[in-house]
PDB file of C-alpha atoms in Angstrom:
ATOM      1  CA  MET A 827      -5.274   6.561  13.591  1.00 87.00           C
ATOM      2  CA  ARG A 828      -8.306   5.609  11.533  1.00 95.00           C
ATOM      3  CA  ILE A 829      -7.622   3.977   8.178  1.00 97.00           C
ATOM      4  CA  ILE A 830      -9.959   4.379   5.205  1.00 98.00           C
ATOM      5  CA  TYR A 831      -9.688   3.060   1.627  1.00 98.00           C
ATOM      6  CA  THR A 832     -10.523   4.884  -1.628  1.00 98.00           C
ATOM      7  CA  LYS A 833     -12.788   3.211  -4.189  1.00 98.00           C
ATOM      8  CA  ASN A 834      -9.672   2.602  -6.251  1.00 96.00           C
ATOM      9  CA  ALA A 835      -7.943   0.777  -3.391  1.00 98.00           C
ATOM     10  CA  LEU A 836     -11.040  -1.336  -2.613  1.00 98.00           C
ATOM     11  CA  GLY A 837     -11.268  -2.252  -6.285  1.00 97.00           C
ATOM     12  CA  LYS A 838      -7.619  -3.273  -6.293  1.00 97.00           C
ATOM     13  CA  PHE A 839      -8.389  -6.204  -3.938  1.00 97.00           C
ATOM     14  CA  LEU A 840     -10.719  -7.647  -6.600  1.00 96.00           C
ATOM     15  CA  ILE A 841      -8.410  -6.928  -9.548  1.00 96.00           C
ATOM     16  CA  LEU A 842      -5.463  -8.607  -7.895  1.00 96.00           C
ATOM     17  CA  LYS A 843      -7.589 -11.554  -6.754  1.00 95.00           C
ATOM     18  CA  LYS A 844      -8.414 -12.243 -10.439  1.00 96.00           C
ATOM     19  CA  HIS A 845      -4.662 -12.676 -10.947  1.00 94.00           C
ATOM     20  CA  ASN A 846      -4.393 -15.013  -7.917  1.00 95.00           C
ATOM     21  CA  LEU A 847      -2.775 -12.287  -5.768  1.00 94.00           C
ATOM     22  CA  VAL A 848      -4.774 -12.074  -2.564  1.00 95.00           C
ATOM     23  CA  PHE A 849      -4.035  -9.384   0.001  1.00 96.00           C
ATOM     24  CA  SER A 850      -6.013  -8.576   3.129  1.00 96.00           C
ATOM     25  CA  ARG A 851      -6.620  -5.192   4.710  1.00 97.00           C
ATOM     26  CA  ARG A 852      -4.523  -6.462   7.594  1.00 97.00           C
ATOM     27  CA  LYS A 853      -1.548  -7.017   5.226  1.00 97.00           C
ATOM     28  CA  ILE A 854      -1.902  -3.508   3.768  1.00 98.00           C
ATOM     29  CA  GLU A 855      -2.052  -2.045   7.283  1.00 96.00           C
ATOM     30  CA  GLN A 856       1.059  -4.012   8.292  1.00 96.00           C
ATOM     31  CA  VAL A 857       2.949  -2.417   5.412  1.00 97.00           C
ATOM     32  CA  VAL A 858       1.999   1.108   6.427  1.00 97.00           C
ATOM     33  CA  SER A 859       2.624   0.512  10.147  1.00 95.00           C
ATOM     34  CA  LYS A 860       6.049  -1.176   9.700  1.00 96.00           C
ATOM     35  CA  PRO A 861       7.421  -0.404   6.234  1.00 97.00           C
ATOM     36  CA  GLU A 862      10.888  -1.447   5.100  1.00 95.00           C
ATOM     37  CA  HIS A 863      11.088   1.476   2.668  1.00 94.00           C
ATOM     38  CA  PHE A 864       9.519   4.939   2.817  1.00 92.00           C
ATOM     39  CA  ASP A 865       9.235   7.609   0.101  1.00 90.00           C
ATOM     40  CA  ILE A 866       7.698  11.044   0.217  1.00 84.00           C
ATOM     41  CA  THR A 867       6.545  12.075  -3.232  1.00 83.00           C
ATOM     42  CA  ASN A 868       6.551  15.507  -4.842  1.00 84.00           C
ATOM     43  CA  ILE A 869       2.776  15.584  -4.293  1.00 83.00           C
ATOM     44  CA  PRO A 870       2.241  17.155  -0.849  1.00 84.00           C
ATOM     45  CA  GLY A 871       1.177  14.588   1.733  1.00 83.00           C
ATOM     46  CA  LYS A 872       1.401  11.567  -0.572  1.00 92.00           C
ATOM     47  CA  ILE A 873       3.569   8.793   0.853  1.00 95.00           C
ATOM     48  CA  ILE A 874       4.660   5.470  -0.665  1.00 96.00           C
ATOM     49  CA  VAL A 875       5.808   2.667   1.583  1.00 97.00           C
ATOM     50  CA  SER A 876       6.870  -0.902   0.806  1.00 97.00           C
ATOM     51  CA  LYS A 877       7.633  -4.186   2.470  1.00 96.00           C
ATOM     52  CA  SER A 878       9.027  -7.479   1.129  1.00 96.00           C
ATOM     53  CA  LEU A 879       6.653 -10.181   0.007  1.00 94.00           C
ATOM     54  CA  ASP A 880       9.419 -12.600  -0.984  1.00 93.00           C
ATOM     55  CA  LYS A 881      12.981 -12.493  -2.339  1.00 93.00           C
ATOM     56  CA  THR A 882      11.998 -10.733  -5.561  1.00 94.00           C
ATOM     57  CA  HIS A 883       8.800  -8.804  -4.792  1.00 95.00           C
ATOM     58  CA  VAL A 884       7.536  -6.050  -2.537  1.00 97.00           C
ATOM     59  CA  LEU A 885       4.092  -4.775  -1.713  1.00 97.00           C
ATOM     60  CA  GLN A 886       3.863  -1.005  -2.208  1.00 97.00           C
ATOM     61  CA  VAL A 887       1.128   1.105  -0.634  1.00 98.00           C
ATOM     62  CA  VAL A 888       0.331   4.699  -1.525  1.00 97.00           C
ATOM     63  CA  TYR A 889      -1.494   6.807   1.060  1.00 97.00           C
ATOM     64  CA  LYS A 890      -2.121  10.282   2.431  1.00 95.00           C
ATOM     65  CA  VAL A 891      -2.701  11.425   5.996  1.00 93.00           C
ATOM     66  CA  TYR A 892      -5.392  13.941   6.831  1.00 91.00           C
ATOM     67  CA  GLY A 893      -5.195  14.776  10.546  1.00 92.00           C
ATOM     68  CA  ASP A 894      -5.927  11.467  12.330  1.00 94.00           C
ATOM     69  CA  ILE A 895      -7.142   9.719   9.147  1.00 95.00           C
ATOM     70  CA  MET A 896      -4.931   7.671   6.849  1.00 97.00           C
ATOM     71  CA  LYS A 897      -6.396   7.286   3.369  1.00 98.00           C
ATOM     72  CA  ILE A 898      -5.090   4.294   1.407  1.00 98.00           C
ATOM     73  CA  ILE A 899      -5.073   5.420  -2.218  1.00 97.00           C
ATOM     74  CA  THR A 900      -3.791   2.258  -3.889  1.00 97.00           C
ATOM     75  CA  PHE A 901      -1.467  -0.679  -3.428  1.00 98.00           C
ATOM     76  CA  TYR A 902       0.320  -3.073  -5.760  1.00 96.00           C
ATOM     77  CA  PRO A 903       2.937  -5.782  -5.857  1.00 96.00           C
ATOM     78  CA  ALA A 904       6.171  -4.846  -7.601  1.00 95.00           C
ATOM     79  CA  GLU A 905       9.544  -6.357  -8.402  1.00 93.00           C
ATOM     80  CA  LYS A 906      12.361  -5.425  -6.070  1.00 88.00           C
ATOM     81  CA  GLU A 907      14.847  -2.997  -7.561  1.00 78.00           C
ATOM     82  CA  GLU A 908      18.410  -4.154  -7.686  1.00 68.00           C
TER      83      GLU A 908
END
């Protein structure tokens, strides 16, 4: 499957870097290929997956699949829910 990134997702790399949070495309792609948590939203085709970063944080990735193309919409670190 081919993976593409929206302008928003590409901009997110720079925004997070300014806050000393550096993620690579490889890390994002690891989350979507082997997520620990998987949610299907009420928006058709929109999927949210997450994977642990540490004991208190996860990396969440929002994407859609169009045939054989996966479009990364955005990603963000978040606190784990208890």
